[in-house]
PDB file of C-alpha atoms and ligand atoms in Angstrom:
ATOM      1  CA  MET P   1     -17.811  -2.164   2.964  1.00 48.00           C
ATOM      2  CA  THR P   2     -17.318   1.587   2.850  1.00 63.00           C
ATOM      3  CA  ASN P   3     -14.478   2.690   0.506  1.00 92.00           C
ATOM      4  CA  VAL P   4     -12.305   3.877   3.355  1.00 95.00           C
ATOM      5  CA  ASN P   5     -11.148   1.382   5.922  1.00 97.00           C
ATOM      6  CA  ALA P   6      -9.110   2.891   8.768  1.00 97.00           C
ATOM      7  CA  VAL P   7      -8.039  -0.413  10.252  1.00 97.00           C
ATOM      8  CA  ASP P   8      -8.135  -0.083  14.036  1.00 96.00           C
ATOM      9  CA  HIS P   9      -6.294  -2.900  15.938  1.00 97.00           C
ATOM     10  CA  PRO P  10      -4.089  -2.913  19.017  1.00 98.00           C
ATOM     11  CA  LEU P  11      -1.119  -4.279  17.000  1.00 98.00           C
ATOM     12  CA  ILE P  12      -1.495  -1.600  14.375  1.00 98.00           C
ATOM     13  CA  ARG P  13      -1.652   1.211  17.069  1.00 98.00           C
ATOM     14  CA  HIS P  14       1.365  -0.253  18.693  1.00 98.00           C
ATOM     15  CA  HIS P  15       3.507  -0.620  15.705  1.00 98.00           C
ATOM     16  CA  VAL P  16       2.403   2.747  14.126  1.00 98.00           C
ATOM     17  CA  THR P  17       3.586   4.553  17.312  1.00 98.00           C
ATOM     18  CA  ARG P  18       7.063   2.926  17.089  1.00 98.00           C
ATOM     19  CA  LEU P  19       7.113   3.789  13.334  1.00 98.00           C
ATOM     20  CA  ARG P  20       6.407   7.464  14.036  1.00 98.00           C
ATOM     21  CA  SER P  21       9.272   7.808  16.448  1.00 98.00           C
ATOM     22  CA  VAL P  22      12.158   9.952  15.369  1.00 97.00           C
ATOM     23  CA  GLU P  23      14.358   7.401  17.432  1.00 97.00           C
ATOM     24  CA  THR P  24      13.343   4.492  15.220  1.00 98.00           C
ATOM     25  CA  LYS P  25      16.348   3.513  12.995  1.00 97.00           C
ATOM     26  CA  PRO P  26      16.024   2.282   9.327  1.00 97.00           C
ATOM     27  CA  GLU P  27      16.404  -1.352  10.232  1.00 98.00           C
ATOM     28  CA  GLU P  28      13.430  -1.317  12.715  1.00 98.00           C
ATOM     29  CA  PHE P  29      11.554   1.062  10.463  1.00 98.00           C
ATOM     30  CA  ARG P  30      11.687  -1.414   7.550  1.00 98.00           C
ATOM     31  CA  THR P  31      10.530  -4.276   9.853  1.00 98.00           C
ATOM     32  CA  LEU P  32       7.559  -2.155  11.056  1.00 98.00           C
ATOM     33  CA  VAL P  33       6.472  -1.120   7.605  1.00 98.00           C
ATOM     34  CA  GLY P  34       6.481  -4.755   6.570  1.00 98.00           C
ATOM     35  CA  ARG P  35       4.456  -5.793   9.619  1.00 98.00           C
ATOM     36  CA  LEU P  36       1.909  -3.125   9.102  1.00 98.00           C
ATOM     37  CA  ALA P  37       1.706  -3.948   5.416  1.00 98.00           C
ATOM     38  CA  VAL P  38       0.743  -7.586   6.322  1.00 98.00           C
ATOM     39  CA  LEU P  39      -2.041  -6.463   8.637  1.00 98.00           C
ATOM     40  CA  LEU P  40      -3.324  -4.137   6.014  1.00 98.00           C
ATOM     41  CA  ALA P  41      -3.230  -6.891   3.366  1.00 98.00           C
ATOM     42  CA  TYR P  42      -5.014  -9.266   5.665  1.00 98.00           C
ATOM     43  CA  GLU P  43      -7.885  -6.688   5.821  1.00 98.00           C
ATOM     44  CA  ALA P  44      -7.824  -5.866   2.121  1.00 98.00           C
ATOM     45  CA  THR P  45      -7.946  -9.420   0.991  1.00 98.00           C
ATOM     46  CA  GLN P  46     -11.075 -10.424   2.885  1.00 97.00           C
ATOM     47  CA  ASP P  47     -13.199 -10.522  -0.336  1.00 97.00           C
ATOM     48  CA  LEU P  48     -10.895 -12.356  -2.512  1.00 98.00           C
ATOM     49  CA  GLN P  49     -12.754 -14.966  -4.626  1.00 98.00           C
ATOM     50  CA  LEU P  50     -12.153 -18.718  -4.041  1.00 98.00           C
ATOM     51  CA  THR P  51     -12.959 -21.882  -5.924  1.00 98.00           C
ATOM     52  CA  SER P  52     -13.566 -25.236  -4.293  1.00 98.00           C
ATOM     53  CA  THR P  53     -10.918 -27.822  -4.533  1.00 98.00           C
ATOM     54  CA  GLU P  54     -10.096 -31.221  -2.959  1.00 98.00           C
ATOM     55  CA  VAL P  55      -7.062 -31.967  -0.977  1.00 98.00           C
ATOM     56  CA  GLU P  56      -5.645 -35.179   0.142  1.00 98.00           C
ATOM     57  CA  THR P  57      -4.497 -35.111   3.709  1.00 98.00           C
ATOM     58  CA  PRO P  58      -2.405 -38.031   5.083  1.00 98.00           C
ATOM     59  CA  LEU P  59      -5.679 -39.565   6.214  1.00 98.00           C
ATOM     60  CA  VAL P  60      -8.420 -38.780   3.774  1.00 98.00           C
ATOM     61  CA  THR P  61      -9.555 -36.699   0.813  1.00 98.00           C
ATOM     62  CA  THR P  62     -11.368 -33.562   1.931  1.00 98.00           C
ATOM     63  CA  SER P  63     -12.748 -30.280   0.488  1.00 98.00           C
ATOM     64  CA  GLY P  64     -10.843 -27.079   0.508  1.00 98.00           C
ATOM     65  CA  HIS P  65     -10.462 -23.798  -1.362  1.00 98.00           C
ATOM     66  CA  LYS P  66      -7.997 -21.966  -3.572  1.00 97.00           C
ATOM     67  CA  LEU P  67      -7.717 -18.442  -4.755  1.00 97.00           C
ATOM     68  CA  SER P  68      -9.323 -17.996  -8.130  1.00 97.00           C
ATOM     69  CA  GLU P  69      -8.378 -14.547  -9.280  1.00 97.00           C
ATOM     70  CA  ARG P  70      -5.318 -12.889 -10.870  1.00 97.00           C
ATOM     71  CA  ILE P  71      -3.889 -10.555  -8.247  1.00 98.00           C
ATOM     72  CA  GLY P  72      -1.466  -7.745  -8.914  1.00 98.00           C
ATOM     73  CA  LEU P  73       0.682  -6.036  -6.363  1.00 98.00           C
ATOM     74  CA  VAL P  74       1.749  -2.582  -7.357  1.00 98.00           C
ATOM     75  CA  PRO P  75       4.401  -0.896  -5.139  1.00 98.00           C
ATOM     76  CA  ILE P  76       4.975   2.807  -5.739  1.00 98.00           C
ATOM     77  CA  LEU P  77       8.575   3.414  -5.902  1.00 97.00           C
ATOM     78  CA  ARG P  78      10.508   3.976  -3.773  1.00 95.00           C
ATOM     79  CA  ALA P  79       8.691   3.636  -0.389  1.00 97.00           C
ATOM     80  CA  GLY P  80       6.203   0.979  -1.565  1.00 98.00           C
ATOM     81  CA  LEU P  81       9.149  -1.420  -1.964  1.00 98.00           C
ATOM     82  CA  GLY P  82       9.176  -1.570   1.823  1.00 98.00           C
ATOM     83  CA  MET P  83       5.718  -3.243   1.669  1.00 98.00           C
ATOM     84  CA  ILE P  84       6.114  -5.683  -1.110  1.00 98.00           C
ATOM     85  CA  ASP P  85       7.928  -8.639   0.215  1.00 98.00           C
ATOM     86  CA  PRO P  86       5.876  -9.173   3.324  1.00 98.00           C
ATOM     87  CA  VAL P  87       2.647  -8.852   1.168  1.00 98.00           C
ATOM     88  CA  LEU P  88       4.099 -11.207  -1.468  1.00 98.00           C
ATOM     89  CA  ASN P  89       4.673 -13.802   1.277  1.00 97.00           C
ATOM     90  CA  LEU P  90       0.964 -13.840   1.886  1.00 97.00           C
ATOM     91  CA  LEU P  91       0.054 -13.930  -1.801  1.00 98.00           C
ATOM     92  CA  PRO P  92       2.915 -15.816  -3.422  1.00 97.00           C
ATOM     93  CA  SER P  93       1.307 -16.211  -6.749  1.00 96.00           C
ATOM     94  CA  ALA P  94       0.545 -12.556  -7.207  1.00 98.00           C
ATOM     95  CA  GLU P  95       2.044 -10.563 -10.020  1.00 98.00           C
ATOM     96  CA  VAL P  96       4.205  -7.531  -9.113  1.00 98.00           C
ATOM     97  CA  TRP P  97       3.942  -4.400 -11.321  1.00 98.00           C
ATOM     98  CA  HIS P  98       6.171  -1.618 -10.246  1.00 98.00           C
ATOM     99  CA  LEU P  99       5.230   2.152 -10.747  1.00 98.00           C
ATOM    100  CA  GLY P 100       7.898   4.794 -10.261  1.00 97.00           C
ATOM    101  CA  LEU P 101       6.490   8.063  -9.058  1.00 96.00           C
ATOM    102  CA  TYR P 102       8.095  10.671  -6.975  1.00 92.00           C
ATOM    103  CA  ARG P 103       6.617  13.963  -5.718  1.00 91.00           C
ATOM    104  CA  ASP P 104       8.049  17.089  -7.094  1.00 91.00           C
ATOM    105  CA  GLU P 105       9.237  19.076  -4.079  1.00 86.00           C
ATOM    106  CA  SER P 106       8.249  22.429  -5.268  1.00 89.00           C
ATOM    107  CA  THR P 107       4.851  21.603  -6.741  1.00 91.00           C
ATOM    108  CA  ALA P 108       3.862  18.372  -4.686  1.00 88.00           C
ATOM    109  CA  GLN P 109       2.782  16.975  -8.023  1.00 93.00           C
ATOM    110  CA  PRO P 110       3.538  13.364  -8.893  1.00 95.00           C
ATOM    111  CA  VAL P 111       6.037  12.718 -11.665  1.00 95.00           C
ATOM    112  CA  GLU P 112       6.002   9.342 -13.220  1.00 95.00           C
ATOM    113  CA  TYR P 113       9.451   7.816 -14.135  1.00 96.00           C
ATOM    114  CA  TYR P 114       8.748   4.100 -14.442  1.00 97.00           C
ATOM    115  CA  SER P 115       5.776   2.131 -15.753  1.00 95.00           C
ATOM    116  CA  LYS P 116       5.650  -1.094 -17.661  1.00 91.00           C
ATOM    117  CA  ILE P 117       2.005  -1.734 -17.262  1.00 93.00           C
ATOM    118  CA  PRO P 118       0.944  -3.754 -20.442  1.00 91.00           C
ATOM    119  CA  ALA P 119      -1.876  -2.634 -22.849  1.00 90.00           C
ATOM    120  CA  ASN P 120      -4.136  -5.607 -22.136  1.00 92.00           C
ATOM    121  CA  GLN P 121      -4.960  -8.602 -19.972  1.00 96.00           C
ATOM    122  CA  PRO P 122      -5.346  -6.663 -16.681  1.00 98.00           C
ATOM    123  CA  VAL P 123      -5.310  -8.496 -13.326  1.00 98.00           C
ATOM    124  CA  ASP P 124      -8.675  -8.919 -11.492  1.00 98.00           C
ATOM    125  CA  VAL P 125      -7.506  -7.259  -8.327  1.00 98.00           C
ATOM    126  CA  ALA P 126      -4.659  -4.745  -7.844  1.00 98.00           C
ATOM    127  CA  LEU P 127      -3.259  -3.782  -4.416  1.00 98.00           C
ATOM    128  CA  VAL P 128      -1.343  -0.476  -4.475  1.00 98.00           C
ATOM    129  CA  LEU P 129       1.317  -0.345  -1.918  1.00 98.00           C
ATOM    130  CA  ASP P 130       2.648   2.962  -0.581  1.00 98.00           C
ATOM    131  CA  PRO P 131       3.183   3.774   3.031  1.00 98.00           C
ATOM    132  CA  MET P 132       2.160   7.454   2.605  1.00 98.00           C
ATOM    133  CA  LEU P 133      -1.013   8.966   1.367  1.00 98.00           C
ATOM    134  CA  ALA P 134      -0.385  12.778   1.534  1.00 97.00           C
ATOM    135  CA  THR P 135      -1.980  14.934  -1.045  1.00 97.00           C
ATOM    136  CA  GLY P 136      -3.163  11.811  -2.850  1.00 97.00           C
ATOM    137  CA  GLY P 137      -1.492  12.852  -6.152  1.00 97.00           C
ATOM    138  CA  SER P 138       0.675   9.834  -6.317  1.00 97.00           C
ATOM    139  CA  ALA P 139      -1.997   7.372  -5.294  1.00 98.00           C
ATOM    140  CA  VAL P 140      -4.516   8.854  -7.852  1.00 98.00           C
ATOM    141  CA  ALA P 141      -1.928   8.686 -10.626  1.00 97.00           C
ATOM    142  CA  ALA P 142      -1.198   4.968  -9.785  1.00 98.00           C
ATOM    143  CA  LEU P 143      -4.945   4.046  -9.292  1.00 98.00           C
ATOM    144  CA  THR P 144      -5.765   5.765 -12.663  1.00 97.00           C
ATOM    145  CA  THR P 145      -3.076   3.905 -14.493  1.00 97.00           C
ATOM    146  CA  LEU P 146      -4.557   0.643 -13.183  1.00 98.00           C
ATOM    147  CA  LYS P 147      -8.140   1.655 -13.958  1.00 97.00           C
ATOM    148  CA  ASN P 148      -6.993   2.592 -17.515  1.00 96.00           C
ATOM    149  CA  TRP P 149      -5.434  -0.879 -17.842  1.00 97.00           C
ATOM    150  CA  GLY P 150      -8.892  -2.242 -17.034  1.00 97.00           C
ATOM    151  CA  VAL P 151      -8.492  -3.605 -13.616  1.00 98.00           C
ATOM    152  CA  PRO P 152     -11.948  -3.975 -12.214  1.00 98.00           C
ATOM    153  CA  CYS P 153     -11.009  -3.851  -8.485  1.00 98.00           C
ATOM    154  CA  VAL P 154      -8.384  -1.414  -7.202  1.00 98.00           C
ATOM    155  CA  LYS P 155      -7.312  -1.071  -3.483  1.00 98.00           C
ATOM    156  CA  LEU P 156      -4.815   1.280  -1.985  1.00 98.00           C
ATOM    157  CA  LEU P 157      -2.857   0.133   1.103  1.00 98.00           C
ATOM    158  CA  SER P 158      -1.183   2.979   2.993  1.00 98.00           C
ATOM    159  CA  VAL P 159       0.139   3.107   6.487  1.00 98.00           C
ATOM    160  CA  ILE P 160      -0.363   6.792   7.184  1.00 98.00           C
ATOM    161  CA  ALA P 161      -2.841   9.066   5.465  1.00 98.00           C
ATOM    162  CA  ALA P 162      -3.779  12.720   5.544  1.00 98.00           C
ATOM    163  CA  PRO P 163      -7.528  13.562   5.323  1.00 98.00           C
ATOM    164  CA  GLU P 164      -6.768  15.617   2.220  1.00 97.00           C
ATOM    165  CA  GLY P 165      -5.338  12.613   0.466  1.00 98.00           C
ATOM    166  CA  ILE P 166      -8.271  10.317   1.312  1.00 98.00           C
ATOM    167  CA  GLU P 167     -10.696  12.808  -0.017  1.00 97.00           C
ATOM    168  CA  PHE P 168      -8.745  13.343  -3.275  1.00 97.00           C
ATOM    169  CA  VAL P 169      -8.620   9.604  -3.930  1.00 98.00           C
ATOM    170  CA  LYS P 170     -12.383   9.351  -3.201  1.00 97.00           C
ATOM    171  CA  SER P 171     -13.192  12.126  -5.543  1.00 97.00           C
ATOM    172  CA  GLU P 172     -10.918  11.000  -8.502  1.00 97.00           C
ATOM    173  CA  VAL P 173     -11.251   7.275  -8.227  1.00 97.00           C
ATOM    174  CA  PRO P 174     -14.551   6.677  -6.386  1.00 97.00           C
ATOM    175  CA  ASP P 175     -14.610   2.882  -6.680  1.00 97.00           C
ATOM    176  CA  ALA P 176     -11.132   2.584  -5.135  1.00 98.00           C
ATOM    177  CA  GLN P 177     -11.015   0.840  -1.764  1.00 98.00           C
ATOM    178  CA  ILE P 178      -8.599   2.581   0.664  1.00 98.00           C
ATOM    179  CA  PHE P 179      -6.986   0.762   3.606  1.00 98.00           C
ATOM    180  CA  VAL P 180      -5.010   2.776   6.111  1.00 98.00           C
ATOM    181  CA  CYS P 181      -3.508   2.203   9.561  1.00 98.00           C
ATOM    182  CA  ALA P 182      -4.004   5.776  10.681  1.00 98.00           C
ATOM    183  CA  VAL P 183      -5.595   8.900   9.418  1.00 98.00           C
ATOM    184  CA  ASP P 184      -3.584  11.844  10.657  1.00 98.00           C
ATOM    185  CA  LYS P 185      -4.461  15.469  11.448  1.00 98.00           C
ATOM    186  CA  LYS P 186      -3.496  17.401   8.389  1.00 96.00           C
ATOM    187  CA  LEU P 187      -0.870  18.331   5.819  1.00 97.00           C
ATOM    188  CA  ASN P 188       1.474  21.134   6.608  1.00 96.00           C
ATOM    189  CA  SER P 189       2.455  24.050   4.359  1.00 94.00           C
ATOM    190  CA  GLN P 190       4.999  21.792   2.644  1.00 92.00           C
ATOM    191  CA  LYS P 191       2.405  18.985   2.160  1.00 95.00           C
ATOM    192  CA  PHE P 192       3.931  16.763   4.747  1.00 95.00           C
ATOM    193  CA  ILE P 193       1.593  14.605   6.821  1.00 98.00           C
ATOM    194  CA  VAL P 194       1.338  15.922  10.509  1.00 98.00           C
ATOM    195  CA  PRO P 195       2.038  14.252  12.892  1.00 98.00           C
ATOM    196  CA  GLY P 196       3.188  11.690  10.363  1.00 98.00           C
ATOM    197  CA  LEU P 197       6.386   9.931  10.376  1.00 98.00           C
ATOM    198  CA  GLY P 198       8.784  11.964   8.104  1.00 96.00           C
ATOM    199  CA  ASP P 199       9.671  10.651   4.622  1.00 95.00           C
ATOM    200  CA  ALA P 200       8.993   6.902   4.457  1.00 97.00           C
ATOM    201  CA  GLY P 201      11.264   6.322   1.496  1.00 96.00           C
ATOM    202  CA  ASP P 202      14.181   8.103   3.182  1.00 97.00           C
ATOM    203  CA  ARG P 203      13.668   6.270   6.520  1.00 97.00           C
ATOM    204  CA  ILE P 204      13.318   2.808   4.672  1.00 98.00           C
ATOM    205  CA  PHE P 205      16.408   3.270   2.601  1.00 97.00           C
ATOM    206  CA  ASN P 206      18.483   5.268   5.082  1.00 97.00           C
ATOM    207  CA  THR P 207      18.790   8.286   2.771  1.00 96.00           C
ATOM    208  CA  ARG P 208      17.613  10.885   5.248  1.00 78.00           C
ATOM    209  CA  HIS P 209      20.131  13.864   5.462  1.00 70.00           C
ATOM    210  CA  GLU P 210      19.094  16.884   7.424  1.00 61.00           C
TER     211      GLU P 210
HETATM  212  C1  LIG R1071       6.201   9.938  -1.010  1.00 54.44           C
HETATM  213  C2  LIG R1071       5.313   8.700  -0.593  1.00 54.44           C
HETATM  214  C3  LIG R1071       4.207   8.764  -1.661  1.00 54.44           C
HETATM  215  C4  LIG R1071       4.030  10.125  -2.085  1.00 54.44           C
HETATM  216  C5  LIG R1071       2.857  10.754  -1.119  1.00 54.44           C
HETATM  217  O1  LIG R1071       6.965   9.488  -2.001  1.00 54.44           O
HETATM  218  O2  LIG R1071       5.936   7.509  -0.515  1.00 54.44           O
HETATM  219  O3  LIG R1071       4.591   8.045  -2.868  1.00 54.44           O
HETATM  220  O4  LIG R1071       5.250  10.897  -1.479  1.00 54.44           O
HETATM  221  O5  LIG R1071       2.696  12.048  -1.466  1.00 54.44           O
HETATM  222  P1  LIG R1071       1.279  12.444  -2.274  1.00 54.44           P
HETATM  223  O6  LIG R1071       0.204  11.812  -1.626  1.00 54.44           O
HETATM  224  O7  LIG R1071       1.322  13.936  -1.946  1.00 54.44           O
HETATM  225  O8  LIG R1071       1.583  12.139  -3.675  1.00 54.44           O
HETATM  226  P2  LIG R1071       8.272  10.461  -2.511  1.00 54.44           P
HETATM  227  O9  LIG R1071       7.828  11.387  -3.543  1.00 54.44           O
HETATM  228  O10 LIG R1071       8.873  10.971  -1.300  1.00 54.44           O
HETATM  229  O11 LIG R1071       9.215   9.367  -3.281  1.00 54.44           O
HETATM  230  P3  LIG R1071      10.091   8.240  -2.553  1.00 54.44           P
HETATM  231  O12 LIG R1071       9.090   7.146  -2.179  1.00 54.44           O
HETATM  232  O13 LIG R1071      11.041   7.868  -3.676  1.00 54.44           O
HETATM  233  O14 LIG R1071      10.801   8.791  -1.352  1.00 54.44           O
END
């Protein structure tokens, strides 16, 4: 598996197009982000470890499997919150570790405002959830926090990415796996993804004022 997975699927293309539309209102936007998060999580969990188990059906006892690793879901506040519930539905036993990061508007640098990552006992696999990968500053900060915690396997799930952000993550956290629905053309002079979808956090939480 290469470290960058641009997941190409008809459902993803369809829902991403709707997500981009300026006509899409917050209620539908939230639904679409959740749907795409599930499709990304399906791809990103293909290599989860299993152990064998037995299960009693109404007829017989048969062999089966169960997940064997500690999995952490790490939504980056705020926009990552839009991805957490649908992914948690797929992985109900996962731990959720929130990271608060916002991008300073003048410098485009990430500013951390919430982190309760403990000093020890890291999870085995961490899925970082954030719909947007722009410069990559926020993702690198989050992934670095998790690597410092000692997480052996870190994966970033983003709906839309800029090539600049992908390259930055690859250079700073080379063993991170990246899963995205679309790689856009570029960042503009304000470091917004183009064509993009605007500000995901504002569109999820209906705080967009222009
Ligand atoms: C957005 C987005 C990412 C970050 C991406 O968050 O959700 O976290 O910016 O930019 P970067 O790759 O250049 O770091 P924002 O700062 O707007 O905060 P919000 O989620 O609270 O709206």
